[in-house]
XYZ file of C-alpha atoms in Angstrom:
576
model
C -12.634 -44.110 5.432
C -13.165 -44.160 1.779
C -16.010 -41.446 2.205
C -13.483 -39.086 3.756
C -11.316 -39.302 0.650
C -13.987 -39.237 -1.714
C -14.951 -36.721 -0.276
C -11.398 -34.319 0.446
C -10.750 -34.985 -3.597
C -14.196 -33.630 -4.609
C -13.375 -30.380 -2.165
C -9.982 -30.146 -3.652
C -11.458 -30.383 -7.409
C -14.215 -27.719 -6.662
C -11.502 -25.507 -5.377
C -9.800 -26.255 -8.557
C -12.763 -25.359 -10.780
C -13.549 -22.047 -8.730
C -9.602 -20.764 -9.452
C -10.065 -21.990 -12.830
C -12.663 -19.588 -13.329
C -10.562 -16.307 -13.186
C -9.249 -15.110 -16.077
C -5.682 -12.808 -14.756
C -3.889 -10.276 -16.529
C -2.356 -8.818 -13.197
C 0.687 -6.870 -13.510
C 1.403 -7.608 -16.723
C 2.029 -3.934 -17.552
C 0.658 -4.162 -21.036
C -0.411 -0.669 -22.535
C -3.737 -1.033 -23.998
C -4.674 1.723 -26.320
C -6.853 0.483 -28.964
C -9.099 -2.827 -29.949
C -6.142 -4.159 -31.956
C -3.913 -3.959 -28.852
C -6.861 -6.155 -26.859
C -7.374 -8.454 -29.508
C -5.573 -11.906 -27.402
C -7.618 -10.375 -24.415
C -11.065 -10.191 -25.876
C -10.353 -13.904 -27.509
C -9.496 -15.263 -24.215
C -12.775 -13.712 -22.264
C -15.132 -15.137 -25.570
C -14.072 -18.246 -25.102
C -14.129 -18.398 -21.222
C -17.130 -20.178 -20.256
C -18.432 -19.388 -16.991
C -16.220 -16.922 -16.362
C -16.213 -15.789 -12.639
C -13.163 -13.062 -12.318
C -11.371 -10.431 -13.961
C -8.285 -9.194 -13.146
C -7.033 -6.228 -14.646
C -4.651 -4.718 -12.164
C -1.520 -3.162 -13.144
C -1.997 -2.790 -16.761
C -2.957 0.977 -18.539
C -6.275 0.890 -20.408
C -7.530 3.614 -22.774
C -11.080 4.610 -24.391
C -10.691 2.325 -27.409
C -9.416 -1.077 -25.762
C -12.061 -0.770 -22.442
C -15.111 -0.266 -24.970
C -13.458 -3.245 -26.804
C -13.170 -5.357 -23.191
C -16.591 -4.214 -22.625
C -18.054 -5.431 -25.078
C -16.368 -8.908 -24.557
C -18.110 -8.957 -21.359
C -21.307 -8.043 -22.390
C -22.503 -11.803 -22.450
C -20.700 -12.884 -19.243
C -23.153 -13.069 -16.830
C -21.461 -15.108 -14.531
C -18.762 -12.812 -13.737
C -18.580 -11.484 -9.796
C -14.933 -10.459 -9.429
C -13.744 -7.232 -10.580
C -10.097 -6.786 -9.608
C -9.410 -3.265 -11.701
C -7.066 -1.349 -9.805
C -4.230 0.607 -11.088
C -5.427 0.281 -15.062
C -5.035 4.360 -16.078
C -1.520 5.196 -15.068
C -0.354 7.834 -17.782
C -3.947 8.064 -19.254
C -5.330 11.414 -19.614
C -8.012 12.027 -17.161
C -10.887 13.008 -19.183
C -10.268 9.079 -20.526
C -10.940 7.144 -17.686
C -15.115 8.245 -17.254
C -15.456 6.980 -20.601
C -13.396 3.805 -20.048
C -15.285 3.155 -17.023
C -18.665 3.851 -18.521
C -18.326 1.221 -21.083
C -17.259 -1.384 -18.755
C -19.846 -1.067 -16.587
C -22.485 -0.446 -18.796
C -21.175 -3.852 -20.170
C -21.448 -5.772 -16.821
C -25.269 -4.300 -16.216
C -26.186 -5.266 -20.110
C -24.905 -9.057 -18.910
C -26.886 -9.458 -15.720
C -24.157 -9.566 -14.156
C -24.152 -10.030 -9.714
C -21.327 -8.273 -8.098
C -19.751 -9.299 -4.610
C -16.487 -7.697 -5.729
C -15.467 -4.266 -7.160
C -11.873 -2.929 -6.647
C -11.350 0.334 -8.240
C -8.176 1.277 -5.730
C -4.925 3.042 -6.683
C -6.684 5.017 -10.333
C -6.491 8.186 -8.986
C -9.716 9.228 -11.236
C -10.783 12.298 -9.078
C -14.697 13.318 -8.616
C -15.123 12.508 -12.342
C -13.475 8.616 -11.736
C -16.747 8.722 -9.327
C -19.059 9.947 -11.541
C -17.816 7.138 -14.575
C -19.185 4.464 -11.608
C -22.181 5.818 -10.233
C -24.755 4.392 -12.865
C -23.007 0.903 -12.187
C -23.348 1.175 -8.214
C -26.702 2.048 -8.541
C -27.694 -0.593 -10.478
C -28.953 -4.581 -10.061
C -25.193 -5.258 -10.838
C -24.256 -4.358 -7.391
C -26.970 -4.896 -5.194
C -24.604 -8.209 -4.252
C -22.068 -6.662 -3.663
C -19.635 -7.487 -0.563
C -16.601 -5.605 -1.269
C -15.982 -1.992 -2.246
C -11.949 -0.895 -2.649
C -11.667 2.523 -4.170
C -8.072 3.213 -1.967
C -6.085 5.784 -3.051
C -8.520 7.371 -5.958
C -8.144 11.216 -5.444
C -12.102 11.252 -5.013
C -12.435 14.305 -2.588
C -15.627 15.744 -0.722
C -17.664 15.726 -4.112
C -16.698 12.528 -5.438
C -16.850 10.908 -1.536
C -20.666 12.717 -1.744
C -21.377 10.751 -5.166
C -20.484 7.600 -4.413
C -22.179 7.604 -0.934
C -25.438 8.757 -2.876
C -24.782 5.771 -5.048
C -24.304 3.525 -2.443
C -28.119 4.540 -0.491
C -29.677 4.383 -3.955
C -28.410 0.671 -4.148
C -29.631 0.071 -1.234
C -33.642 1.560 -1.195
C -33.876 -0.468 -4.678
C -32.407 -3.120 -3.473
C -34.534 -3.404 -0.284
C -37.780 -3.412 -2.512
C -36.577 -6.285 -4.288
C -36.151 -8.011 -0.911
C -32.299 -8.481 -0.906
C -30.923 -4.895 0.388
C -26.939 -3.916 -0.307
C -24.981 -6.189 2.324
C -21.748 -4.453 1.631
C -19.257 -5.995 4.056
C -15.704 -4.693 3.241
C -15.391 -0.720 2.208
C -11.867 0.783 1.493
C -11.405 4.189 0.684
C -7.865 5.458 2.039
C -6.291 8.381 0.926
C -9.202 10.182 -0.894
C -9.593 13.504 0.721
C -12.946 12.848 1.784
C -12.775 15.704 4.452
C -15.816 15.668 7.110
C -18.108 16.571 4.282
C -17.198 13.158 2.401
C -17.430 11.035 5.749
C -20.702 11.980 6.836
C -22.211 11.520 4.221
C -21.107 7.989 3.509
C -21.670 7.328 7.067
C -25.474 7.646 6.242
C -24.953 5.010 3.606
C -23.285 3.119 6.085
C -25.630 3.613 8.714
C -28.198 2.623 6.300
C -26.917 -0.637 5.190
C -25.372 -2.261 8.586
C -23.850 -4.574 7.216
C -20.012 -3.641 7.037
C -17.306 -6.377 8.784
C -14.113 -4.408 7.728
C -13.998 -0.264 7.111
C -10.252 1.368 5.920
C -10.201 4.944 5.762
C -6.935 6.294 6.794
C -5.693 9.514 5.559
C -8.675 11.324 4.552
C -8.348 14.616 6.764
C -11.317 13.999 8.336
C -11.494 15.984 12.168
C -14.301 15.115 14.914
C -17.378 16.239 13.034
C -16.912 13.137 10.317
C -15.304 11.144 12.937
C -17.773 11.486 15.241
C -20.880 10.835 12.276
C -18.892 7.465 11.447
C -18.704 6.529 14.878
C -22.755 6.788 14.740
C -22.686 4.663 12.026
C -20.560 1.791 13.159
C -22.721 1.248 16.080
C -25.088 0.014 13.673
C -22.835 -2.024 11.926
C -22.554 -4.720 15.185
C -20.729 -7.193 12.957
C -17.551 -5.156 12.481
C -14.637 -7.165 12.765
C -11.918 -4.499 11.461
C -11.773 -0.634 11.715
C -9.152 1.426 10.242
C -9.382 5.427 10.523
C -5.550 5.901 11.180
C -4.053 9.411 10.370
C -7.301 11.437 10.800
C -7.855 14.012 13.121
C -10.041 12.699 16.326
C -9.405 15.327 19.516
C -11.154 14.391 22.269
C -14.362 15.153 21.130
C -14.216 12.151 18.174
C -12.505 9.918 20.467
C -15.031 10.356 22.744
C -18.162 9.494 20.199
C -15.809 6.536 18.451
C -15.590 5.278 22.291
C -19.605 5.616 22.633
C -19.663 3.166 19.025
C -17.502 0.711 20.617
C -20.014 -0.242 23.030
C -22.034 -1.896 20.490
C -19.086 -3.660 18.650
C -18.611 -6.972 20.313
C -17.279 -8.691 17.169
C -14.546 -6.436 16.643
C -10.908 -7.781 16.182
C -8.749 -4.881 15.014
C -8.723 -1.016 15.985
C -6.500 1.397 14.259
C -6.257 4.622 15.336
C -3.169 5.661 14.934
C -2.251 9.149 14.333
C -5.161 10.324 15.299
C -4.615 12.664 18.136
C -7.225 11.144 20.724
C -5.390 12.660 23.341
C -5.555 11.203 27.108
C -9.181 11.925 27.696
C -9.807 10.050 24.317
C -7.637 7.317 25.320
C -9.078 6.971 28.950
C -13.054 6.698 26.902
C -11.618 4.318 24.602
C -9.981 2.081 27.333
C -13.430 1.910 29.566
C -15.254 1.028 26.284
C -12.728 -1.909 25.829
C -12.309 -2.881 29.469
C -16.248 -4.014 29.371
C -16.744 -5.290 25.611
C -14.384 -6.183 22.591
C -13.987 -9.877 23.765
C -12.015 -11.439 20.820
C -9.595 -8.131 19.996
C -6.340 -8.931 18.575
C -4.999 -5.410 17.624
C -5.499 -2.010 19.326
C -3.429 0.729 17.822
C -3.281 4.296 19.497
C 0.077 5.475 18.648
C 1.037 8.830 18.443
C -2.187 10.423 19.769
C -0.490 12.857 22.561
C -1.215 9.917 25.120
C 0.067 10.329 28.741
C 1.485 7.709 31.214
C -1.877 7.774 32.950
C -4.123 7.585 30.083
C -1.740 4.334 28.974
C -1.927 2.591 31.943
C -5.663 2.934 31.498
C -5.589 1.126 28.352
C -3.072 -1.550 29.803
C -5.514 -2.354 32.331
C -8.495 -2.476 29.974
C -6.879 -5.332 27.812
C -6.282 -7.534 30.921
C -8.448 -9.704 30.212
C -8.456 -9.675 26.135
C -7.074 -13.287 25.726
C -6.783 -13.106 21.639
C -4.586 -9.850 21.687
C -1.627 -10.150 19.470
C -0.599 -6.610 19.327
C -1.073 -3.100 21.331
C 0.251 0.050 19.910
C 0.893 2.783 21.899
C 4.373 4.176 20.353
C 5.029 7.853 20.020
C 2.895 9.420 22.436
C 4.044 11.049 25.405
C 5.048 8.860 28.204
C 8.303 9.547 29.016
C 11.512 7.111 30.034
C 8.964 6.597 33.669
C 6.024 6.003 31.472
C 7.345 3.805 29.261
C 9.026 1.897 32.109
C 5.278 2.053 34.047
C 3.668 0.515 30.843
C 5.954 -1.976 30.269
C 5.768 -3.001 34.369
C 1.721 -3.486 34.123
C 1.718 -5.308 30.975
C 4.312 -7.591 32.480
C 2.132 -7.948 35.540
C -0.302 -9.753 33.559
C 2.172 -11.893 31.663
C 1.131 -9.827 28.472
C 4.091 -7.472 27.460
C 4.561 -9.354 24.459
C 2.022 -7.947 22.602
C 3.223 -4.337 23.258
C 4.972 -2.696 19.922
C 7.790 -0.977 20.483
C 8.049 2.322 22.379
C 11.225 3.974 20.364
C 9.191 6.598 19.128
C 8.277 7.990 22.004
C 7.991 11.425 22.431
C 8.722 12.466 26.189
C 6.351 13.760 28.814
C 4.346 16.713 27.628
C 4.536 20.307 29.161
C 2.083 21.014 31.526
C 0.921 24.358 30.023
C 0.345 22.472 27.051
C -1.875 19.781 28.272
C -4.212 22.818 29.845
C -4.756 24.654 26.315
C -4.992 21.553 24.262
C -8.858 21.502 23.770
C -8.930 25.183 23.120
C -6.818 25.304 20.565
C -8.557 22.485 19.026
C -12.190 23.677 18.456
C -11.033 27.697 17.419
C -8.337 25.496 14.434
C -11.431 23.015 13.717
C -13.944 25.808 13.674
C -11.766 27.929 11.015
C -11.051 24.589 9.221
C -14.632 23.805 8.790
C -14.827 26.959 6.893
C -11.646 26.497 5.002
C -12.874 23.041 4.068
C -16.266 24.867 2.870
C -14.639 26.902 1.132
C -12.226 24.401 -0.809
C -14.976 22.136 -1.309
C -16.461 24.917 -3.666
C -13.193 25.850 -4.783
C -12.598 21.858 -5.960
C -15.925 21.787 -7.694
C -14.590 24.768 -9.866
C -11.202 23.175 -10.298
C -12.756 20.024 -11.517
C -15.022 22.106 -14.215
C -12.334 23.881 -15.358
C -9.817 20.590 -15.744
C -7.338 20.157 -18.646
C -8.070 17.579 -20.310
C -4.150 17.020 -21.004
C -3.887 16.437 -17.590
C -2.328 12.883 -16.930
C -3.359 10.200 -13.966
C -1.010 10.417 -11.055
C -1.042 10.310 -7.357
C -3.913 12.746 -6.277
C -2.144 15.284 -4.055
C -3.052 16.693 -0.552
C -5.528 19.272 -0.044
C -3.849 19.917 3.167
C -0.143 18.614 2.973
C 1.629 18.077 6.490
C 4.661 20.623 6.540
C 8.489 19.005 7.075
C 8.247 19.009 10.910
C 5.431 16.759 10.818
C 6.959 14.437 8.376
C 10.470 14.531 10.151
C 8.804 14.010 13.539
C 6.643 11.291 12.371
C 7.747 9.774 8.826
C 5.693 8.097 6.794
C 5.447 6.946 3.099
C 2.289 9.393 2.252
C 3.578 12.173 4.100
C 6.429 12.580 2.320
C 4.524 12.239 -0.922
C 2.209 14.893 0.370
C 4.941 17.547 0.437
C 4.523 17.575 -3.367
C 7.276 18.399 -6.035
C 9.601 20.922 -3.773
C 9.886 18.238 -1.145
C 13.959 17.482 -1.746
C 13.954 21.621 -1.353
C 11.848 21.752 1.863
C 13.280 19.273 3.716
C 17.234 20.953 2.746
C 15.475 24.343 4.236
C 14.526 22.715 7.266
C 17.655 20.930 8.242
C 20.674 22.253 9.644
C 23.255 20.656 7.659
C 25.949 22.087 9.911
C 24.650 19.633 12.254
C 26.768 16.650 11.388
C 23.949 15.056 14.198
C 20.351 16.271 12.928
C 21.827 15.918 8.975
C 22.193 12.078 10.089
C 18.964 11.763 11.562
C 17.080 13.553 8.780
C 18.730 11.430 6.820
C 17.418 7.820 8.669
C 14.043 9.969 9.107
C 13.935 9.849 5.463
C 15.555 6.378 4.268
C 12.923 4.649 6.731
C 10.036 5.282 4.456
C 11.974 3.716 1.459
C 9.666 1.274 -0.742
C 11.655 -0.846 -3.308
C 8.284 -2.015 -4.778
C 7.048 1.675 -5.180
C 8.682 3.467 -7.545
C 7.112 7.158 -6.736
C 8.166 6.438 -2.993
C 11.760 5.101 -3.522
C 12.431 8.514 -6.163
C 11.144 10.528 -3.205
C 13.278 9.300 -0.761
C 16.160 9.034 -2.959
C 15.592 12.741 -4.217
C 15.095 13.943 -1.413
C 18.820 12.600 0.259
C 20.663 13.734 -2.419
C 19.732 17.284 -2.070
C 19.957 16.954 1.636
C 23.755 15.223 1.620
C 24.920 16.905 -1.443
C 24.509 20.259 0.130
C 25.985 18.909 3.630
C 29.115 17.201 1.628
C 29.425 20.169 -0.418
C 29.643 22.116 2.995
C 33.358 23.088 3.923
C 32.304 22.962 7.588
C 30.783 19.336 7.166
C 33.232 16.698 8.164
C 32.254 13.201 6.191
C 33.733 11.531 9.177
C 31.898 12.911 11.589
C 28.843 11.648 9.533
C 29.740 7.998 9.285
C 30.815 8.011 12.725
C 27.367 9.667 13.636
C 25.329 7.068 11.333
C 27.001 4.290 12.890
C 26.322 5.005 16.415
C 22.245 5.490 15.425
C 22.005 2.428 13.513
C 23.383 0.608 16.857
C 26.650 -0.386 15.447
C 29.353 1.278 17.675
C 28.501 2.916 21.298
C 28.634 6.473 21.808
C 30.392 8.120 25.196
C 27.064 10.088 25.098
C 23.740 8.833 25.988
C 22.129 8.018 22.085
C 19.584 5.674 21.389
C 19.820 4.117 18.362
C 17.346 3.797 15.914
C 15.437 0.544 14.777
C 16.909 -0.732 11.959
C 14.708 -0.906 8.732
C 15.613 -2.766 5.649
C 14.896 1.436 4.007
C 17.970 2.271 6.220
C 20.235 0.247 4.351
C 18.783 0.353 0.948
C 18.925 3.893 1.033
C 22.376 4.107 2.348
C 23.601 1.976 -0.634
C 22.447 4.456 -3.023
C 24.699 7.501 -1.414
C 27.453 5.427 -1.069
C 27.691 5.249 -4.782
C 27.454 9.042 -5.274
C 30.001 11.493 -6.338
C 29.651 13.448 -3.268
C 29.860 10.411 -0.889
C 33.414 10.724 0.046
C 35.423 7.433 -1.328
C 37.051 7.225 2.297
C 34.315 6.147 4.348
C 33.058 3.056 1.948
C 35.896 1.385 3.897
C 35.014 2.251 7.103
C 31.187 1.288 6.211
C 32.437 -2.160 4.673
C 34.495 -3.157 8.050
C 31.346 -2.070 10.241
C 28.594 -3.957 7.762
C 30.802 -6.927 7.867
C 30.284 -7.819 11.957
C 27.819 -9.676 13.450
C 25.184 -7.464 14.913
C 21.631 -7.907 16.344
C 20.607 -4.231 14.624
C 20.982 -5.401 11.470
C 19.524 -9.122 11.837
C 16.193 -8.363 10.188
C 17.728 -6.361 6.909
C 19.393 -10.069 5.727
C 18.899 -8.872 1.800
C 19.252 -5.270 2.038
C 22.621 -6.013 4.374
C 23.642 -8.173 1.939
C 23.294 -6.123 -1.183
C 24.774 -3.080 0.542
C 27.679 -5.491 1.764
C 28.815 -6.466 -2.213
C 28.149 -2.760 -3.450
C 30.622 -1.642 -0.319
C 32.780 -4.506 -1.993
C 32.684 -3.416 -5.261
C 33.250 0.402 -5.250
C 35.749 0.011 -2.436
C 38.835 2.196 -3.263
C 41.965 0.189 -3.995
C 45.352 0.180 -1.913
């Protein structure tokens, strides 16, 4: 017994020591411009014996500040983890490569052996990748296990540079007897497209060590998906594969289904919003039925999957005892198809794993089914030509980039249209609409139709993120523009808007068969903003307050947002 206690104490102390070897300035919002501004940080780095992890995320670092910090890191040979995401907000694009080169050079000079490098949310573009190119090729990255470059705007050019760097790192490390064995790769929202994805696939295939791959929202079509699928076959230890919001179509889905036959360790498959189509879904289902014994999550949402294909997916998961979530929302099942799917899962005692089907798109038109694949092939053929032209254009733009441009979230090369956002809203799609989003949405919505206006409001509000200032501002600006136009229109009845809103929120019943939305906090948070605006009729405040104060299951999951809205309504309610 005493031995066990001593062992537990030793383990606890060991964990404490590991935690103490991290120096963190995470989220402090410091503006670090020059050597003077980082004196405190530099001293703490210098005095920290055995430093293993440095967190600088959530601050903004200029070139001189980076050089000064880098100087302090030159003696820190034990450093393994660099958490350096979101470090350049408000910085000039021309500053970032120089800052990254200084920091990278210091790690190489120190003889560091990194395991984690996180540079996400830095929006540094292809030039930023050039800033870490030397580091990635060096011995400092021979031991790298996690590389996180989410939302960096790398583009096709940056993706190719990154891929070439990883290949060289693998080849050089292999010659030393310990090949690069990257386990986690994260690069969502980077506009990699087909060529960037194909280049990276070559690196992935060489390494064969990946356990997690996250590459959502990269504009990858079936040629790039097919290349990735081939690479994944060589990464048999893969546990998580997230390719959400790329465009598989049947060809890409079939290729990925073939890859799944090699991936029996996989636990999470996220092919949501990937347009896998019925044939692709059936192919994926067939692979899953034959393997994936420890699958926990399967996302095939928003893929134009029909009832028959969805039922094939349901049958495929019959023996997946560890499955926790199946997402088939936003497909084309229709009312009868949704019921058939639920019945099928209930018969297998697996109904609890099925996510919401509230955004089902209804049964497809027969004519559309026959023409889908032909249309896709024609469109993709044109897109491939466009991609080559755009890559050339992008390279030209990179050479001519004005150094006075400050860093912001990189725009998409092909932003989705407003109809796409309003059909399947997401924060990323809203941001990709650009600075004219509010006007574009206003033009799309018929504000003379109260129901359509209310539905549009709820669609926009559903992506509200209190913690993300950029998304929050985009949501509120779009809502204000839409509702101000609506409420100032002579034919628009404010009372009807509130009535429609209460129906869609599930707070009152309608004589017509209207299906309420799934209420999320964003709906109420955006509404709290709206009721404070001068365009919102004060006489409607009292009505809203009355219904918000009632107990209703629809609002149970939004406790904090509901309480905040109630408080605001109470405060601004007209007297008398």
